[in-house]
PDB file of C-alpha atoms in Angstrom:
ATOM      1  CA  ASN A 639      -0.278  23.853  17.541  1.00 71.00           C
ATOM      2  CA  ALA A 640       2.793  24.900  15.561  1.00 79.00           C
ATOM      3  CA  GLY A 641       4.330  21.351  15.907  1.00 93.00           C
ATOM      4  CA  VAL A 642       8.133  21.483  15.506  1.00 96.00           C
ATOM      5  CA  THR A 643       9.673  24.728  14.533  1.00 97.00           C
ATOM      6  CA  GLN A 644      13.326  25.415  13.662  1.00 97.00           C
ATOM      7  CA  THR A 645      15.307  28.634  13.669  1.00 97.00           C
ATOM      8  CA  PRO A 646      16.883  29.813  11.420  1.00 96.00           C
ATOM      9  CA  LYS A 647      15.749  28.458   8.042  1.00 96.00           C
ATOM     10  CA  PHE A 648      18.899  29.338   6.223  1.00 96.00           C
ATOM     11  CA  ARG A 649      22.430  30.359   7.381  1.00 96.00           C
ATOM     12  CA  VAL A 650      25.864  30.867   5.700  1.00 97.00           C
ATOM     13  CA  LEU A 651      28.897  30.570   7.958  1.00 96.00           C
ATOM     14  CA  LYS A 652      32.613  31.015   7.329  1.00 97.00           C
ATOM     15  CA  THR A 653      34.924  28.213   8.484  1.00 97.00           C
ATOM     16  CA  GLY A 654      35.720  28.524  12.138  1.00 97.00           C
ATOM     17  CA  GLN A 655      32.565  30.453  13.092  1.00 97.00           C
ATOM     18  CA  SER A 656      30.109  29.149  15.599  1.00 96.00           C
ATOM     19  CA  MET A 657      26.323  29.145  15.700  1.00 96.00           C
ATOM     20  CA  THR A 658      23.400  27.604  17.494  1.00 97.00           C
ATOM     21  CA  LEU A 659      20.311  26.002  15.781  1.00 97.00           C
ATOM     22  CA  LEU A 660      17.112  26.129  17.908  1.00 97.00           C
ATOM     23  CA  CYS A 661      14.306  23.544  17.775  1.00 98.00           C
ATOM     24  CA  ALA A 662      11.164  24.050  19.622  1.00 98.00           C
ATOM     25  CA  GLN A 663       8.113  21.675  19.962  1.00 97.00           C
ATOM     26  CA  ASP A 664       4.700  22.311  21.577  1.00 95.00           C
ATOM     27  CA  MET A 665       3.539  18.817  21.685  1.00 92.00           C
ATOM     28  CA  ASN A 666       4.912  17.964  25.168  1.00 91.00           C
ATOM     29  CA  HIS A 667       7.120  15.221  23.653  1.00 91.00           C
ATOM     30  CA  GLU A 668       9.749  13.595  25.818  1.00 91.00           C
ATOM     31  CA  TYR A 669      12.136  12.643  22.970  1.00 92.00           C
ATOM     32  CA  MET A 670      13.886  15.116  20.634  1.00 95.00           C
ATOM     33  CA  TYR A 671      16.405  14.493  17.889  1.00 96.00           C
ATOM     34  CA  TRP A 672      18.882  16.283  15.625  1.00 98.00           C
ATOM     35  CA  TYR A 673      19.624  14.832  12.212  1.00 98.00           C
ATOM     36  CA  ARG A 674      21.689  15.927   9.197  1.00 97.00           C
ATOM     37  CA  GLN A 675      20.645  15.133   5.617  1.00 96.00           C
ATOM     38  CA  ASP A 676      23.171  14.864   2.881  1.00 94.00           C
ATOM     39  CA  PRO A 677      22.513  13.953  -0.785  1.00 87.00           C
ATOM     40  CA  GLY A 678      22.361  10.154  -1.179  1.00 81.00           C
ATOM     41  CA  MET A 679      22.876   9.466   2.498  1.00 82.00           C
ATOM     42  CA  GLY A 680      19.429   9.769   4.078  1.00 88.00           C
ATOM     43  CA  LEU A 681      19.169  11.215   7.454  1.00 95.00           C
ATOM     44  CA  ARG A 682      21.896  10.585  10.056  1.00 95.00           C
ATOM     45  CA  LEU A 683      21.304  11.080  13.710  1.00 95.00           C
ATOM     46  CA  ILE A 684      23.666  13.640  15.375  1.00 97.00           C
ATOM     47  CA  HIS A 685      22.357  13.759  18.978  1.00 96.00           C
ATOM     48  CA  TYR A 686      19.165  13.060  20.770  1.00 95.00           C
ATOM     49  CA  SER A 687      17.463  13.579  24.082  1.00 94.00           C
ATOM     50  CA  VAL A 688      15.030  11.312  25.969  1.00 90.00           C
ATOM     51  CA  GLY A 689      14.009  13.981  28.431  1.00 90.00           C
ATOM     52  CA  GLU A 690      14.786  17.453  29.881  1.00 93.00           C
ATOM     53  CA  GLY A 691      18.380  17.704  31.012  1.00 94.00           C
ATOM     54  CA  THR A 692      19.490  14.588  29.103  1.00 94.00           C
ATOM     55  CA  THR A 693      21.422  14.192  25.862  1.00 96.00           C
ATOM     56  CA  ALA A 694      23.114  11.298  24.043  1.00 94.00           C
ATOM     57  CA  LYS A 695      25.260  10.827  21.082  1.00 94.00           C
ATOM     58  CA  GLY A 696      23.983   9.475  17.794  1.00 92.00           C
ATOM     59  CA  GLU A 697      25.708   8.226  14.690  1.00 91.00           C
ATOM     60  CA  VAL A 698      27.631  11.374  13.727  1.00 95.00           C
ATOM     61  CA  PRO A 699      28.120  13.557  16.859  1.00 96.00           C
ATOM     62  CA  ASP A 700      31.686  14.900  16.167  1.00 96.00           C
ATOM     63  CA  GLY A 701      31.809  18.681  15.900  1.00 96.00           C
ATOM     64  CA  TYR A 702      28.412  19.313  17.451  1.00 98.00           C
ATOM     65  CA  ASN A 703      27.084  19.889  20.931  1.00 97.00           C
ATOM     66  CA  VAL A 704      23.550  19.923  22.199  1.00 98.00           C
ATOM     67  CA  SER A 705      21.636  21.102  25.243  1.00 97.00           C
ATOM     68  CA  ARG A 706      18.072  20.370  26.464  1.00 97.00           C
ATOM     69  CA  LEU A 707      17.514  22.870  29.321  1.00 94.00           C
ATOM     70  CA  LYS A 708      13.811  23.032  28.764  1.00 95.00           C
ATOM     71  CA  LYS A 709      11.563  20.146  27.669  1.00 95.00           C
ATOM     72  CA  GLN A 710      10.282  22.052  24.646  1.00 96.00           C
ATOM     73  CA  ASN A 711      13.604  23.203  23.331  1.00 97.00           C
ATOM     74  CA  PHE A 712      16.583  21.276  21.839  1.00 98.00           C
ATOM     75  CA  LEU A 713      19.610  23.309  20.818  1.00 98.00           C
ATOM     76  CA  LEU A 714      22.327  22.204  18.358  1.00 98.00           C
ATOM     77  CA  GLY A 715      25.656  24.050  18.490  1.00 97.00           C
ATOM     78  CA  LEU A 716      28.537  24.199  16.076  1.00 96.00           C
ATOM     79  CA  GLU A 717      31.610  25.525  17.972  1.00 92.00           C
ATOM     80  CA  SER A 718      33.958  25.852  14.911  1.00 96.00           C
ATOM     81  CA  ALA A 719      32.186  25.225  11.677  1.00 96.00           C
ATOM     82  CA  ALA A 720      33.803  23.225   8.897  1.00 97.00           C
ATOM     83  CA  PRO A 721      32.834  22.879   5.200  1.00 97.00           C
ATOM     84  CA  SER A 722      32.013  19.267   5.960  1.00 96.00           C
ATOM     85  CA  GLN A 723      29.148  20.476   8.115  1.00 97.00           C
ATOM     86  CA  THR A 724      27.322  22.033   5.154  1.00 97.00           C
ATOM     87  CA  SER A 725      24.008  20.201   5.105  1.00 97.00           C
ATOM     88  CA  VAL A 726      20.360  20.379   5.873  1.00 97.00           C
ATOM     89  CA  TYR A 727      19.586  19.919   9.516  1.00 98.00           C
ATOM     90  CA  PHE A 728      16.295  18.536  10.785  1.00 98.00           C
ATOM     91  CA  CYS A 729      14.938  18.460  14.291  1.00 98.00           C
ATOM     92  CA  ALA A 730      12.378  15.878  15.365  1.00 97.00           C
ATOM     93  CA  SER A 731      10.402  15.055  18.428  1.00 95.00           C
ATOM     94  CA  SER A 732       8.400  11.999  19.499  1.00 91.00           C
ATOM     95  CA  TYR A 733       6.363  10.400  22.275  1.00 83.00           C
ATOM     96  CA  ALA A 734       6.488   6.823  23.330  1.00 70.00           C
ATOM     97  CA  SER A 735       3.059   5.175  23.455  1.00 65.00           C
ATOM     98  CA  GLY A 736       2.252   1.481  23.252  1.00 62.00           C
ATOM     99  CA  GLY A 737       5.512   0.705  21.416  1.00 64.00           C
ATOM    100  CA  ALA A 738       5.093   3.215  18.646  1.00 61.00           C
ATOM    101  CA  TYR A 739       7.507   6.209  18.400  1.00 83.00           C
ATOM    102  CA  GLU A 740       6.107   8.385  15.717  1.00 89.00           C
ATOM    103  CA  GLN A 741       8.606  11.271  14.929  1.00 92.00           C
ATOM    104  CA  TYR A 742       7.443  14.669  13.935  1.00 93.00           C
ATOM    105  CA  PHE A 743       9.873  16.737  11.876  1.00 96.00           C
ATOM    106  CA  GLY A 744      10.543  20.404  11.622  1.00 96.00           C
ATOM    107  CA  PRO A 745      10.966  22.160   8.227  1.00 96.00           C
ATOM    108  CA  GLY A 746      14.780  22.084   8.388  1.00 96.00           C
ATOM    109  CA  THR A 747      17.610  24.492   8.465  1.00 97.00           C
ATOM    110  CA  ARG A 748      19.885  24.712   5.403  1.00 97.00           C
ATOM    111  CA  LEU A 749      23.510  25.526   6.503  1.00 97.00           C
ATOM    112  CA  THR A 750      26.344  26.364   4.221  1.00 97.00           C
ATOM    113  CA  VAL A 751      29.913  26.645   5.500  1.00 97.00           C
ATOM    114  CA  THR A 752      32.426  28.383   3.146  1.00 96.00           C
TER     115      THR A 752
ATOM    116  CA  GLY B 272      24.852  -0.403  15.357  1.00 79.00           C
ATOM    117  CA  GLU B 273      21.857  -0.795  13.034  1.00 87.00           C
ATOM    118  CA  ASN B 274      22.358  -0.761   9.176  1.00 91.00           C
ATOM    119  CA  VAL B 275      19.370   0.017   6.992  1.00 96.00           C
ATOM    120  CA  GLU B 276      19.504  -0.497   3.223  1.00 96.00           C
ATOM    121  CA  GLN B 277      16.853   0.753   0.911  1.00 97.00           C
ATOM    122  CA  HIS B 278      16.147  -0.075  -2.793  1.00 97.00           C
ATOM    123  CA  PRO B 279      15.569   1.149  -5.387  1.00 97.00           C
ATOM    124  CA  SER B 280      17.116   4.611  -5.236  1.00 96.00           C
ATOM    125  CA  THR B 281      14.835   5.859  -8.045  1.00 97.00           C
ATOM    126  CA  LEU B 282      11.462   4.495  -9.279  1.00 98.00           C
ATOM    127  CA  SER B 283       9.200   5.650 -12.047  1.00 98.00           C
ATOM    128  CA  VAL B 284       5.734   4.248 -12.526  1.00 98.00           C
ATOM    129  CA  GLN B 285       2.699   5.156 -14.568  1.00 98.00           C
ATOM    130  CA  GLU B 286      -0.232   6.739 -12.845  1.00 98.00           C
ATOM    131  CA  GLY B 287      -2.510   4.028 -11.550  1.00 97.00           C
ATOM    132  CA  ASP B 288       0.255   1.392 -11.272  1.00 98.00           C
ATOM    133  CA  SER B 289       1.643   0.099  -8.027  1.00 98.00           C
ATOM    134  CA  ALA B 290       5.003   1.132  -6.384  1.00 98.00           C
ATOM    135  CA  VAL B 291       7.064  -1.138  -4.062  1.00 98.00           C
ATOM    136  CA  ILE B 292      10.091   0.106  -2.034  1.00 98.00           C
ATOM    137  CA  LYS B 293      12.142  -2.404  -0.040  1.00 98.00           C
ATOM    138  CA  CYS B 294      14.333  -2.084   3.062  1.00 98.00           C
ATOM    139  CA  THR B 295      16.473  -4.468   4.948  1.00 98.00           C
ATOM    140  CA  TYR B 296      17.840  -4.024   8.473  1.00 97.00           C
ATOM    141  CA  SER B 297      20.622  -5.744  10.436  1.00 95.00           C
ATOM    142  CA  ASP B 298      19.858  -5.551  14.091  1.00 93.00           C
ATOM    143  CA  SER B 299      17.210  -8.129  15.205  1.00 92.00           C
ATOM    144  CA  ALA B 300      16.534  -6.011  18.276  1.00 91.00           C
ATOM    145  CA  SER B 301      14.902  -3.244  16.156  1.00 92.00           C
ATOM    146  CA  ASN B 302      11.191  -3.043  16.993  1.00 89.00           C
ATOM    147  CA  TYR B 303       9.603  -0.164  15.109  1.00 91.00           C
ATOM    148  CA  PHE B 304       9.701   0.534  11.373  1.00 95.00           C
ATOM    149  CA  PRO B 305       8.368   3.844  10.054  1.00 95.00           C
ATOM    150  CA  TRP B 306       8.134   5.089   6.506  1.00 97.00           C
ATOM    151  CA  TYR B 307       8.393   8.792   5.634  1.00 97.00           C
ATOM    152  CA  LYS B 308       7.449  10.870   2.654  1.00 97.00           C
ATOM    153  CA  GLN B 309       9.550  13.937   2.025  1.00 96.00           C
ATOM    154  CA  GLU B 310       8.477  16.588  -0.478  1.00 95.00           C
ATOM    155  CA  LEU B 311      10.987  19.117  -1.918  1.00 92.00           C
ATOM    156  CA  GLY B 312      12.014  21.728   0.683  1.00 90.00           C
ATOM    157  CA  LYS B 313      10.076  20.112   3.508  1.00 93.00           C
ATOM    158  CA  GLY B 314      10.783  17.792   6.456  1.00 94.00           C
ATOM    159  CA  PRO B 315      10.001  14.089   6.333  1.00 96.00           C
ATOM    160  CA  GLN B 316       6.370  13.234   7.203  1.00 95.00           C
ATOM    161  CA  LEU B 317       5.314   9.865   8.608  1.00 95.00           C
ATOM    162  CA  ILE B 318       2.991   7.999   6.227  1.00 97.00           C
ATOM    163  CA  ILE B 319       2.766   4.580   7.854  1.00 96.00           C
ATOM    164  CA  ASP B 320       4.587   2.497  10.504  1.00 94.00           C
ATOM    165  CA  ILE B 321       4.659  -0.998  11.740  1.00 93.00           C
ATOM    166  CA  ARG B 322       5.702  -2.637  15.007  1.00 89.00           C
ATOM    167  CA  SER B 323       7.807  -5.765  15.159  1.00 85.00           C
ATOM    168  CA  ASN B 324       4.846  -7.875  16.456  1.00 85.00           C
ATOM    169  CA  VAL B 325       2.786  -7.162  13.280  1.00 85.00           C
ATOM    170  CA  GLY B 326       3.316  -8.630   9.855  1.00 91.00           C
ATOM    171  CA  GLU B 327       1.211  -6.252   7.756  1.00 95.00           C
ATOM    172  CA  LYS B 328      -0.501  -2.911   8.105  1.00 95.00           C
ATOM    173  CA  LYS B 329      -2.778  -1.072   5.597  1.00 97.00           C
ATOM    174  CA  ASP B 330      -3.948   2.525   5.296  1.00 95.00           C
ATOM    175  CA  GLN B 331      -6.013   3.093   2.252  1.00 96.00           C
ATOM    176  CA  ARG B 332      -3.664   2.946  -0.720  1.00 97.00           C
ATOM    177  CA  ILE B 333      -0.585   2.377   1.353  1.00 98.00           C
ATOM    178  CA  ALA B 334       0.543  -0.846   3.046  1.00 98.00           C
ATOM    179  CA  VAL B 335       3.701  -2.036   4.891  1.00 98.00           C
ATOM    180  CA  THR B 336       4.822  -5.646   5.360  1.00 97.00           C
ATOM    181  CA  LEU B 337       7.486  -6.855   7.723  1.00 96.00           C
ATOM    182  CA  ASN B 338       9.310 -10.117   7.649  1.00 95.00           C
ATOM    183  CA  LYS B 339      11.248 -10.342  10.967  1.00 93.00           C
ATOM    184  CA  THR B 340      12.924 -13.618  10.130  1.00 94.00           C
ATOM    185  CA  ALA B 341      14.441 -12.182   6.886  1.00 95.00           C
ATOM    186  CA  LYS B 342      14.855  -8.734   8.474  1.00 96.00           C
ATOM    187  CA  HIS B 343      13.162  -6.903   5.671  1.00 96.00           C
ATOM    188  CA  PHE B 344      10.167  -4.636   5.280  1.00 97.00           C
ATOM    189  CA  SER B 345       8.498  -3.171   2.244  1.00 98.00           C
ATOM    190  CA  LEU B 346       6.229  -0.169   1.345  1.00 98.00           C
ATOM    191  CA  HIS B 347       3.475  -0.744  -1.200  1.00 98.00           C
ATOM    192  CA  ILE B 348       1.566   2.063  -2.769  1.00 98.00           C
ATOM    193  CA  THR B 349      -1.364   1.096  -5.034  1.00 97.00           C
ATOM    194  CA  GLU B 350      -3.176   3.225  -7.625  1.00 98.00           C
ATOM    195  CA  THR B 351      -0.418   5.772  -7.621  1.00 98.00           C
ATOM    196  CA  GLN B 352      -1.206   9.373  -8.328  1.00 97.00           C
ATOM    197  CA  PRO B 353       1.005  12.254  -9.383  1.00 96.00           C
ATOM    198  CA  GLU B 354       0.822  13.694  -5.852  1.00 97.00           C
ATOM    199  CA  ASP B 355       2.624  10.497  -4.653  1.00 98.00           C
ATOM    200  CA  SER B 356       5.733  11.803  -6.374  1.00 98.00           C
ATOM    201  CA  ALA B 357       8.272  12.476  -3.591  1.00 97.00           C
ATOM    202  CA  VAL B 358      11.333  10.861  -1.740  1.00 97.00           C
ATOM    203  CA  TYR B 359      10.392   8.012   0.540  1.00 98.00           C
ATOM    204  CA  PHE B 360      12.544   6.914   3.485  1.00 97.00           C
ATOM    205  CA  CYS B 361      12.413   3.812   5.542  1.00 97.00           C
ATOM    206  CA  ALA B 362      13.770   3.695   9.127  1.00 96.00           C
ATOM    207  CA  ALA B 363      14.348   1.334  11.959  1.00 95.00           C
ATOM    208  CA  ARG B 364      14.288   2.053  15.632  1.00 91.00           C
ATOM    209  CA  GLY B 365      17.248   0.378  17.241  1.00 85.00           C
ATOM    210  CA  THR B 366      18.408   0.168  20.831  1.00 79.00           C
ATOM    211  CA  GLY B 367      18.636   3.315  22.901  1.00 74.00           C
ATOM    212  CA  ASN B 368      15.824   5.163  21.053  1.00 79.00           C
ATOM    213  CA  GLN B 369      18.011   5.723  17.993  1.00 87.00           C
ATOM    214  CA  PHE B 370      16.502   5.734  14.477  1.00 91.00           C
ATOM    215  CA  TYR B 371      18.508   4.612  11.472  1.00 93.00           C
ATOM    216  CA  PHE B 372      17.299   5.683   8.052  1.00 95.00           C
ATOM    217  CA  GLY B 373      17.635   4.248   4.605  1.00 96.00           C
ATOM    218  CA  THR B 374      19.139   6.360   1.741  1.00 95.00           C
ATOM    219  CA  GLY B 375      15.742   7.150   0.223  1.00 96.00           C
ATOM    220  CA  THR B 376      13.815   6.369  -2.975  1.00 97.00           C
ATOM    221  CA  SER B 377      12.874   9.103  -5.379  1.00 97.00           C
ATOM    222  CA  LEU B 378       9.442   8.102  -6.696  1.00 98.00           C
ATOM    223  CA  THR B 379       8.029   9.708  -9.861  1.00 98.00           C
ATOM    224  CA  VAL B 380       4.459   9.036 -10.945  1.00 98.00           C
ATOM    225  CA  ILE B 381       4.032   9.730 -14.648  1.00 97.00           C
ATOM    226  CA  PRO B 382       0.490  11.035 -15.522  1.00 95.00           C
TER     227      PRO B 382
END
Protein backbone atom coordinates (compact mmCIF):
# COMPACT_ATOMS: atom_id res chain seq x y z
CA ASN A 1 0.00 0.00 0.00
CA ALA A 2 1.24 3.49 -0.82
CA GLY A 3 -0.73 5.00 2.08
CA VAL A 4 -1.33 8.72 1.55
CA THR A 5 0.31 10.38 -1.43
CA GLN A 6 0.38 14.05 -2.39
CA THR A 7 1.01 15.71 -5.74
CA PRO A 8 3.04 17.84 -6.37
CA LYS A 9 5.84 17.85 -3.77
CA PHE A 10 6.93 21.40 -4.53
CA ARG A 11 5.34 24.33 -6.36
CA VAL A 12 6.07 28.00 -6.88
CA LEU A 13 3.19 30.27 -7.87
CA LYS A 14 2.91 33.94 -8.67
CA THR A 15 0.31 36.00 -6.84
CA GLY A 16 -3.09 35.55 -8.47
CA GLN A 17 -2.36 32.19 -10.09
CA SER A 18 -4.44 29.14 -9.33
CA MET A 19 -3.53 25.55 -8.65
CA THR A 20 -4.89 22.26 -7.34
CA LEU A 21 -3.19 19.95 -4.86
CA LEU A 22 -4.11 16.29 -5.10
CA CYS A 23 -4.27 13.86 -2.20
CA ALA A 24 -4.85 10.15 -2.72
CA GLN A 25 -5.21 7.34 -0.20
CA ASP A 26 -5.49 3.61 -0.76
CA MET A 27 -6.63 2.58 2.74
CA ASN A 28 -10.38 2.96 2.10
CA HIS A 29 -10.59 5.65 4.77
CA GLU A 30 -13.81 7.60 5.11
CA TYR A 31 -12.28 10.79 6.51
CA MET A 32 -9.79 13.02 4.74
CA TYR A 33 -8.23 16.32 5.83
CA TRP A 34 -6.16 19.19 4.51
CA TYR A 35 -3.82 21.06 6.88
CA ARG A 36 -1.31 23.82 6.50
CA GLN A 37 1.84 23.99 8.60
CA ASP A 38 3.55 27.28 9.30
CA PRO A 39 6.60 27.87 11.52
CA GLY A 40 5.64 28.11 15.19
CA MET A 41 1.95 27.46 14.52
CA GLY A 42 1.62 23.72 14.33
CA LEU A 43 -0.89 22.26 11.90
CA ARG A 44 -4.12 24.07 11.18
CA LEU A 45 -7.11 22.43 9.57
CA ILE A 46 -8.23 24.00 6.29
CA HIS A 47 -11.06 21.72 5.14
CA TYR A 48 -12.05 18.14 5.75
CA SER A 49 -14.40 15.47 4.46
CA VAL A 50 -16.24 12.72 6.30
CA GLY A 51 -17.15 10.83 3.14
CA GLU A 52 -17.37 10.87 -0.62
CA GLY A 53 -19.25 13.93 -1.84
CA THR A 54 -19.04 15.77 1.51
CA THR A 55 -16.80 18.62 2.61
CA ALA A 56 -16.67 20.91 5.63
CA LYS A 57 -14.71 23.99 6.73
CA GLY A 58 -11.94 23.80 9.27
CA GLU A 59 -10.12 26.52 11.21
CA VAL A 60 -8.63 28.42 8.25
CA PRO A 61 -10.78 27.82 5.12
CA ASP A 62 -10.63 31.26 3.51
CA GLY A 63 -8.99 31.31 0.08
CA TYR A 64 -9.26 27.54 -0.41
CA ASN A 65 -11.81 25.19 -1.92
CA VAL A 66 -11.99 21.41 -1.83
CA SER A 67 -13.72 18.55 -3.56
CA ARG A 68 -14.17 14.86 -2.76
CA LEU A 69 -15.68 13.33 -5.88
CA LYS A 70 -14.08 9.93 -5.23
CA LYS A 71 -13.57 8.30 -1.85
CA GLN A 72 -9.85 7.89 -2.39
CA ASN A 73 -9.13 11.45 -3.56
CA PHE A 74 -9.33 14.85 -1.87
CA LEU A 75 -8.44 17.94 -3.87
CA LEU A 76 -7.42 21.32 -2.47
CA GLY A 77 -7.74 24.32 -4.75
CA LEU A 78 -6.34 27.82 -4.57
CA GLU A 79 -8.28 30.07 -6.94
CA SER A 80 -6.11 33.18 -6.59
CA ALA A 81 -2.93 32.52 -4.68
CA ALA A 82 -1.62 35.06 -2.17
CA PRO A 83 1.79 35.27 -0.44
CA SER A 84 0.02 34.47 2.85
CA GLN A 85 -0.68 31.00 1.43
CA THR A 86 3.01 30.17 1.32
CA SER A 87 3.16 27.12 3.54
CA VAL A 88 3.61 23.37 3.71
CA TYR A 89 0.36 21.55 3.04
CA PHE A 90 -0.38 18.12 4.48
CA CYS A 91 -3.17 15.78 3.63
CA ALA A 92 -4.33 13.12 6.07
CA SER A 93 -6.88 10.35 6.13
CA SER A 94 -8.41 8.32 8.91
CA TYR A 95 -10.87 5.63 9.83
CA ALA A 96 -13.20 5.63 12.79
CA SER A 97 -13.06 2.49 14.84
CA GLY A 98 -13.99 2.00 18.45
CA GLY A 99 -13.49 5.66 19.31
CA ALA A 100 -9.99 5.93 17.85
CA TYR A 101 -9.37 8.12 14.84
CA GLU A 102 -5.77 7.55 13.87
CA GLN A 103 -4.72 9.92 11.10
CA TYR A 104 -2.23 8.94 8.42
CA PHE A 105 -0.37 11.85 6.87
CA GLY A 106 1.08 12.33 3.42
CA PRO A 107 4.63 13.64 2.82
CA GLY A 108 3.51 17.23 2.25
CA THR A 109 3.53 19.83 -0.53
CA ARG A 110 5.76 22.87 -0.13
CA LEU A 111 4.07 25.87 -1.79
CA THR A 112 5.70 29.24 -2.30
CA VAL A 113 3.68 32.19 -3.55
CA THR A 114 5.74 35.13 -4.80
CA GLY B 1 -13.61 25.89 19.07
CA GLU B 2 -10.92 23.87 20.79
CA ASN B 3 -7.62 25.47 21.88
CA VAL B 4 -4.58 23.26 22.44
CA GLU B 5 -1.47 24.65 24.13
CA GLN B 6 1.84 22.76 24.18
CA HIS B 7 4.96 23.25 26.32
CA PRO B 8 7.88 23.48 26.09
CA SER B 9 8.60 24.62 22.55
CA THR B 10 12.15 23.26 22.72
CA LEU B 11 13.62 20.54 24.91
CA SER B 12 17.16 19.18 25.15
CA VAL B 13 17.98 16.04 27.15
CA GLN B 14 20.99 13.81 27.56
CA GLU B 15 20.77 10.40 25.97
CA GLY B 16 19.22 7.98 28.45
CA ASP B 17 17.29 10.66 30.33
CA SER B 18 13.51 11.10 30.22
CA ALA B 19 11.61 13.74 28.29
CA VAL B 20 8.17 15.10 29.15
CA ILE B 21 5.98 17.27 26.93
CA LYS B 22 2.73 18.74 28.23
CA CYS B 23 -0.46 19.88 26.52
CA THR B 24 -3.66 21.47 27.72
CA TYR B 25 -7.00 21.67 25.93
CA SER B 26 -10.09 23.78 26.43
CA ASP B 27 -13.08 21.80 25.12
CA SER B 28 -14.36 19.22 27.60
CA ALA B 29 -16.10 17.43 24.69
CA SER B 30 -12.76 16.44 23.11
CA ASN B 31 -12.45 12.67 23.30
CA TYR B 32 -9.28 11.54 21.53
CA PHE B 33 -5.73 12.76 22.03
CA PRO B 34 -2.96 11.65 19.65
CA TRP B 35 0.74 12.45 19.71
CA TYR B 36 2.72 12.78 16.50
CA LYS B 37 6.42 12.72 15.70
CA GLN B 38 7.61 14.73 12.72
CA GLU B 39 11.06 14.32 11.25
CA LEU B 40 12.57 16.93 8.99
CA GLY B 41 10.93 17.03 5.57
CA LYS B 42 8.33 14.39 6.41
CA GLY B 43 4.70 14.27 7.44
CA PRO B 44 3.68 13.71 11.06
CA GLN B 45 3.52 10.11 12.21
CA LEU B 46 1.35 8.87 15.05
CA ILE B 47 3.38 7.47 17.94
CA ILE B 48 0.73 7.00 20.61
CA ASP B 49 -2.84 8.04 21.33
CA ILE B 50 -5.30 7.94 24.19
CA ARG B 51 -9.05 8.06 24.43
CA SER B 52 -10.94 10.13 26.95
CA ASN B 53 -12.06 7.07 28.98
CA VAL B 54 -8.46 6.03 29.70
CA GLY B 55 -6.02 7.69 32.12
CA GLU B 56 -2.72 6.24 30.92
CA LYS B 57 -1.32 4.25 28.03
CA LYS B 58 2.16 2.82 27.49
CA ASP B 59 4.00 1.51 24.47
CA GLN B 60 7.55 0.43 25.27
CA ARG B 61 9.50 3.64 26.05
CA ILE B 62 6.58 5.95 25.35
CA ALA B 63 3.63 6.73 27.61
CA VAL B 64 0.78 9.20 27.59
CA THR B 65 -1.25 10.35 30.58
CA LEU B 66 -4.58 12.14 30.51
CA ASN B 67 -6.24 14.18 33.26
CA LYS B 68 -9.74 14.98 32.04
CA THR B 69 -10.63 17.07 35.07
CA ALA B 70 -7.67 19.38 34.58
CA LYS B 71 -7.89 19.08 30.77
CA HIS B 72 -4.25 18.22 30.27
CA PHE B 73 -2.30 15.34 28.81
CA SER B 74 1.40 14.57 28.67
CA LEU B 75 3.88 12.55 26.62
CA HIS B 76 6.64 10.74 28.46
CA ILE B 77 9.66 9.28 26.67
CA THR B 78 12.03 7.23 28.81
CA GLU B 79 15.60 6.14 28.02
CA THR B 80 15.83 8.66 25.22
CA GLN B 81 17.95 7.87 22.18
CA PRO B 82 19.39 10.17 19.48
CA GLU B 83 16.78 8.87 17.01
CA ASP B 84 14.07 10.32 19.26
CA SER B 85 15.21 13.79 18.15
CA ALA B 86 12.33 15.31 16.18
CA VAL B 87 9.39 17.69 16.53
CA TYR B 88 6.49 16.32 18.56
CA PHE B 89 2.90 17.52 18.28
CA CYS B 90 -0.05 16.89 20.51
CA ALA B 91 -3.61 17.12 19.21
CA ALA B 92 -7.18 16.91 20.39
CA ARG B 93 -10.17 15.67 18.47
CA GLY B 94 -13.01 18.07 19.03
CA THR B 95 -16.58 18.11 17.83
CA GLY B 96 -17.32 17.52 14.16
CA ASN B 97 -14.30 15.26 13.56
CA GLN B 98 -11.95 18.23 13.67
CA PHE B 99 -8.43 17.93 15.08
CA TYR B 100 -6.65 20.79 16.82
CA PHE B 101 -2.88 20.67 17.13
CA GLY B 102 -0.41 22.13 19.57
CA THR B 103 2.42 24.29 18.26
CA GLY B 104 5.04 21.56 18.58
CA THR B 105 8.06 20.70 20.72
CA SER B 106 11.49 20.35 19.16
CA LEU B 107 13.25 17.58 21.10
CA THR B 108 17.01 17.17 20.88
CA VAL B 109 18.66 14.14 22.45
CA ILE B 110 22.35 14.80 23.07
CA PRO B 111 24.57 11.71 22.70
